[in-house]
């Protein structure tokens, strides 16, 4: 039997293989959760449904002026940080564990996919989780209303935060 580069049978055997796989593939398709496999893998299958509010990034045109970004952030997402150049928004959490950081990221991913607008994610030093938003389709990239919409939805998500270190009680 001749084989293709990937060791798969080619020609007639491949059709036979396809016939063998068809029932299994059909069964998997029936089992696919409504929220999609990604939602299941992330454990966010029961995440609240997100009605998209973002507009397509490609049609936005230009970035918001940095001073408008700072004013809107102070009003709408006061716990977030505006980059010094005004071209991105970020939020950093110290989570209880590495998996808590990943759980937060997976919940963020469900929102981002629903909105069609995606942050940059960074999980450093095992439990420092950072999310950064900017609109890449702008030239140059910068902040748009889409970033604020997603930031507000992210801010509403649950996240397991490491308890702040208690200040040492001075000896009485
Ligand atoms: C085709 C696709 O919808 C676009 O590329 C979207 C995807 N997600 C995005 N996310 C962000 N942050 N900026 C974008 O410009 C962007 N564009």
mmCIF file of C-alpha atoms and ligand atoms in Angstrom:
data_model
loop_
_atom_site.group_PDB
_atom_site.id
_atom_site.type_symbol
_atom_site.label_atom_id
_atom_site.label_comp_id
_atom_site.label_asym_id
_atom_site.label_seq_id
_atom_site.Cartn_x
_atom_site.Cartn_y
_atom_site.Cartn_z
ATOM 1 C CA UNK A 1 0.000 0.000 0.000
ATOM 2 C CA UNK A 2 1.532 3.339 -1.032
ATOM 3 C CA UNK A 3 1.479 5.993 1.683
ATOM 4 C CA UNK A 4 1.506 9.779 1.603
ATOM 5 C CA UNK A 5 4.113 11.888 3.381
ATOM 6 C CA UNK A 6 2.206 11.694 6.653
ATOM 7 C CA UNK A 7 1.975 7.937 6.639
ATOM 8 C CA UNK A 8 -1.701 8.078 5.793
ATOM 9 C CA UNK A 9 -2.944 5.579 3.219
ATOM 10 C CA UNK A 10 -3.724 7.258 -0.076
ATOM 11 C CA UNK A 11 -6.079 6.273 -2.814
ATOM 12 C CA UNK A 12 -8.724 3.632 -2.128
ATOM 13 C CA UNK A 13 -7.584 2.841 1.468
ATOM 14 C CA UNK A 14 -8.103 6.534 2.385
ATOM 15 C CA UNK A 15 -11.744 6.341 1.310
ATOM 16 C CA UNK A 16 -12.156 3.223 3.420
ATOM 17 C CA UNK A 17 -10.566 5.085 6.351
ATOM 18 C CA UNK A 18 -12.971 7.974 5.883
ATOM 19 C CA UNK A 19 -15.918 5.561 5.917
ATOM 20 C CA UNK A 20 -14.601 4.076 9.167
ATOM 21 C CA UNK A 21 -14.233 7.501 10.794
ATOM 22 C CA UNK A 22 -17.589 8.891 9.671
ATOM 23 C CA UNK A 23 -19.694 7.526 12.596
ATOM 24 C CA UNK A 24 -17.165 8.699 15.180
ATOM 25 C CA UNK A 25 -16.976 12.160 13.610
ATOM 26 C CA UNK A 26 -20.785 12.372 13.443
ATOM 27 C CA UNK A 27 -21.038 11.395 17.092
ATOM 28 C CA UNK A 28 -18.448 14.022 18.121
ATOM 29 C CA UNK A 29 -20.333 16.676 16.171
ATOM 30 C CA UNK A 30 -23.545 15.766 18.036
ATOM 31 C CA UNK A 31 -21.732 16.013 21.388
ATOM 32 C CA UNK A 32 -20.180 19.436 20.656
ATOM 33 C CA UNK A 33 -21.411 21.758 23.415
ATOM 34 C CA UNK A 34 -23.473 24.769 22.448
ATOM 35 C CA UNK A 35 -20.669 27.090 23.562
ATOM 36 C CA UNK A 36 -18.160 25.194 21.441
ATOM 37 C CA UNK A 37 -15.226 23.039 22.530
ATOM 38 C CA UNK A 38 -13.200 26.069 23.577
ATOM 39 C CA UNK A 39 -15.779 27.035 26.153
ATOM 40 C CA UNK A 40 -15.794 23.474 27.507
ATOM 41 C CA UNK A 41 -12.016 23.210 27.652
ATOM 42 C CA UNK A 42 -11.824 26.486 29.477
ATOM 43 C CA UNK A 43 -14.529 25.409 31.904
ATOM 44 C CA UNK A 44 -16.337 28.549 30.869
ATOM 45 C CA UNK A 45 -19.130 26.656 29.128
ATOM 46 C CA UNK A 46 -21.554 28.210 31.574
ATOM 47 C CA UNK A 47 -20.092 31.706 31.055
ATOM 48 C CA UNK A 48 -22.864 34.259 30.656
ATOM 49 C CA UNK A 49 -23.682 34.764 26.996
ATOM 50 C CA UNK A 50 -22.067 37.951 25.708
ATOM 51 C CA UNK A 51 -24.069 40.060 23.299
ATOM 52 C CA UNK A 52 -21.390 41.617 21.091
ATOM 53 C CA UNK A 53 -21.164 45.424 21.163
ATOM 54 C CA UNK A 54 -17.858 45.936 19.353
ATOM 55 C CA UNK A 55 -17.821 47.168 15.774
ATOM 56 C CA UNK A 56 -15.488 45.596 13.186
ATOM 57 C CA UNK A 57 -12.017 46.911 13.969
ATOM 58 C CA UNK A 58 -11.109 47.407 10.325
ATOM 59 C CA UNK A 59 -13.655 50.188 9.881
ATOM 60 C CA UNK A 60 -12.763 52.323 12.869
ATOM 61 C CA UNK A 61 -10.286 54.649 11.198
ATOM 62 C CA UNK A 62 -8.098 56.344 13.766
ATOM 63 C CA UNK A 63 -7.166 55.838 17.395
ATOM 64 C CA UNK A 64 -8.603 57.959 20.192
ATOM 65 C CA UNK A 65 -6.522 60.933 21.270
ATOM 66 C CA UNK A 66 -4.425 59.936 24.332
ATOM 67 C CA UNK A 67 -5.939 62.670 26.486
ATOM 68 C CA UNK A 68 -9.436 61.349 25.636
ATOM 69 C CA UNK A 69 -8.258 57.817 26.445
ATOM 70 C CA UNK A 70 -7.046 58.937 29.861
ATOM 71 C CA UNK A 71 -10.286 60.811 30.623
ATOM 72 C CA UNK A 72 -12.488 57.892 29.513
ATOM 73 C CA UNK A 73 -10.389 55.366 31.444
ATOM 74 C CA UNK A 74 -10.621 57.404 34.635
ATOM 75 C CA UNK A 75 -14.380 57.542 34.262
ATOM 76 C CA UNK A 76 -15.140 54.021 32.989
ATOM 77 C CA UNK A 77 -12.328 51.703 34.083
ATOM 78 C CA UNK A 78 -10.548 53.502 36.941
ATOM 79 C CA UNK A 79 -8.721 50.324 38.054
ATOM 80 C CA UNK A 80 -7.063 49.977 34.630
ATOM 81 C CA UNK A 81 -3.788 51.542 33.540
ATOM 82 C CA UNK A 82 -3.376 53.667 30.412
ATOM 83 C CA UNK A 83 0.023 53.219 28.749
ATOM 84 C CA UNK A 84 2.201 56.379 28.841
ATOM 85 C CA UNK A 85 1.703 56.816 25.077
ATOM 86 C CA UNK A 86 -2.060 56.438 25.490
ATOM 87 C CA UNK A 87 -2.108 53.580 22.980
ATOM 88 C CA UNK A 88 -3.187 50.660 25.187
ATOM 89 C CA UNK A 89 -5.106 49.781 28.343
ATOM 90 C CA UNK A 90 -3.905 47.173 30.819
ATOM 91 C CA UNK A 91 -4.951 45.416 34.000
ATOM 92 C CA UNK A 92 -2.715 43.213 36.106
ATOM 93 C CA UNK A 93 -3.759 40.793 38.848
ATOM 94 C CA UNK A 94 -1.806 38.614 41.275
ATOM 95 C CA UNK A 95 -3.832 35.422 41.283
ATOM 96 C CA UNK A 96 -3.995 32.643 43.856
ATOM 97 C CA UNK A 97 -2.337 30.159 41.469
ATOM 98 C CA UNK A 98 -1.164 29.596 37.918
ATOM 99 C CA UNK A 99 -4.433 27.856 37.079
ATOM 100 C CA UNK A 100 -6.384 30.790 38.556
ATOM 101 C CA UNK A 101 -4.569 33.014 36.076
ATOM 102 C CA UNK A 102 -5.410 30.625 33.267
ATOM 103 C CA UNK A 103 -9.053 30.451 34.390
ATOM 104 C CA UNK A 104 -9.215 34.254 34.174
ATOM 105 C CA UNK A 105 -7.633 34.150 30.724
ATOM 106 C CA UNK A 106 -10.100 31.509 29.569
ATOM 107 C CA UNK A 107 -13.043 33.587 30.737
ATOM 108 C CA UNK A 108 -11.503 36.581 28.934
ATOM 109 C CA UNK A 109 -11.135 34.455 25.793
ATOM 110 C CA UNK A 110 -14.880 33.708 25.738
ATOM 111 C CA UNK A 111 -15.673 37.441 25.906
ATOM 112 C CA UNK A 112 -13.012 38.328 23.318
ATOM 113 C CA UNK A 113 -14.229 35.716 20.858
ATOM 114 C CA UNK A 114 -17.827 36.868 21.274
ATOM 115 C CA UNK A 115 -16.816 40.517 20.745
ATOM 116 C CA UNK A 116 -14.351 39.771 17.936
ATOM 117 C CA UNK A 117 -11.842 41.940 19.784
ATOM 118 C CA UNK A 118 -8.852 40.313 21.483
ATOM 119 C CA UNK A 119 -6.409 41.400 24.171
ATOM 120 C CA UNK A 120 -2.769 40.459 24.593
ATOM 121 C CA UNK A 121 -2.376 38.151 27.610
ATOM 122 C CA UNK A 122 0.712 37.561 29.719
ATOM 123 C CA UNK A 123 1.085 35.216 32.710
ATOM 124 C CA UNK A 124 4.503 35.847 34.366
ATOM 125 C CA UNK A 125 6.186 34.657 37.555
ATOM 126 C CA UNK A 126 3.512 31.940 37.816
ATOM 127 C CA UNK A 127 0.724 34.204 39.138
ATOM 128 C CA UNK A 128 1.104 37.694 37.673
ATOM 129 C CA UNK A 129 -1.635 37.874 35.070
ATOM 130 C CA UNK A 130 -1.750 40.868 32.723
ATOM 131 C CA UNK A 131 -4.285 41.730 30.036
ATOM 132 C CA UNK A 132 -3.524 44.522 27.549
ATOM 133 C CA UNK A 133 -5.987 45.977 25.045
ATOM 134 C CA UNK A 134 -5.390 48.041 21.922
ATOM 135 C CA UNK A 135 -6.900 48.005 18.450
ATOM 136 C CA UNK A 136 -4.306 46.462 16.145
ATOM 137 C CA UNK A 137 -6.196 47.270 12.922
ATOM 138 C CA UNK A 138 -5.580 50.997 13.459
ATOM 139 C CA UNK A 139 -2.515 52.488 11.861
ATOM 140 C CA UNK A 140 -0.713 53.064 14.107
ATOM 141 C CA UNK A 141 -2.389 50.761 16.646
ATOM 142 C CA UNK A 142 -4.133 52.616 19.429
ATOM 143 C CA UNK A 143 -7.185 52.668 21.669
ATOM 144 C CA UNK A 144 -10.754 52.642 20.326
ATOM 145 C CA UNK A 145 -14.181 52.267 21.880
ATOM 146 C CA UNK A 146 -13.872 48.508 21.277
ATOM 147 C CA UNK A 147 -11.068 48.399 23.826
ATOM 148 C CA UNK A 148 -13.209 50.092 26.438
ATOM 149 C CA UNK A 149 -16.133 47.742 25.753
ATOM 150 C CA UNK A 150 -13.983 44.658 26.228
ATOM 151 C CA UNK A 151 -12.179 46.139 29.242
ATOM 152 C CA UNK A 152 -15.512 46.774 30.972
ATOM 153 C CA UNK A 153 -16.602 43.200 30.305
ATOM 154 C CA UNK A 154 -13.268 41.862 31.569
ATOM 155 C CA UNK A 155 -13.550 43.963 34.725
ATOM 156 C CA UNK A 156 -16.894 42.267 35.454
ATOM 157 C CA UNK A 157 -15.387 38.753 35.255
ATOM 158 C CA UNK A 158 -14.551 36.776 38.394
ATOM 159 C CA UNK A 159 -10.864 36.263 39.187
ATOM 160 C CA UNK A 160 -9.242 34.488 42.148
ATOM 161 C CA UNK A 161 -6.945 37.111 43.655
ATOM 162 C CA UNK A 162 -4.120 36.391 46.042
ATOM 163 C CA UNK A 163 -4.922 38.039 49.390
ATOM 164 C CA UNK A 164 -2.834 41.191 49.861
ATOM 165 C CA UNK A 165 0.080 40.683 52.241
ATOM 166 C CA UNK A 166 -1.016 41.781 55.719
ATOM 167 C CA UNK A 167 1.059 44.655 57.041
ATOM 168 C CA UNK A 168 3.234 43.333 59.868
ATOM 169 C CA UNK A 169 1.606 44.230 63.168
ATOM 170 C CA UNK A 170 4.103 46.346 65.083
ATOM 171 C CA UNK A 171 4.977 44.684 68.405
ATOM 172 C CA UNK A 172 2.843 46.299 71.154
HETATM 173 C C1 LIG B 1 -10.703 39.783 11.240
HETATM 174 C C2 LIG B 1 -10.763 40.046 12.724
HETATM 175 O O1 LIG B 1 -12.067 40.283 13.147
HETATM 176 C C3 LIG B 1 -9.953 41.281 13.051
HETATM 177 O O2 LIG B 1 -8.602 41.011 12.689
HETATM 178 C C4 LIG B 1 -10.020 41.639 14.534
HETATM 179 C C5 LIG B 1 -9.677 40.475 15.432
HETATM 180 N N1 LIG B 1 -9.453 40.924 16.798
HETATM 181 C C6 LIG B 1 -8.882 42.136 17.033
HETATM 182 N N2 LIG B 1 -8.455 42.468 18.260
HETATM 183 C C7 LIG B 1 -7.851 43.654 18.509
HETATM 184 N N3 LIG B 1 -7.436 43.954 19.752
HETATM 185 N N4 LIG B 1 -7.638 44.519 17.517
HETATM 186 C C8 LIG B 1 -8.018 44.290 16.243
HETATM 187 O O3 LIG B 1 -7.794 45.138 15.365
HETATM 188 C C9 LIG B 1 -8.706 43.058 15.955
HETATM 189 N N5 LIG B 1 -9.155 42.765 14.752
#
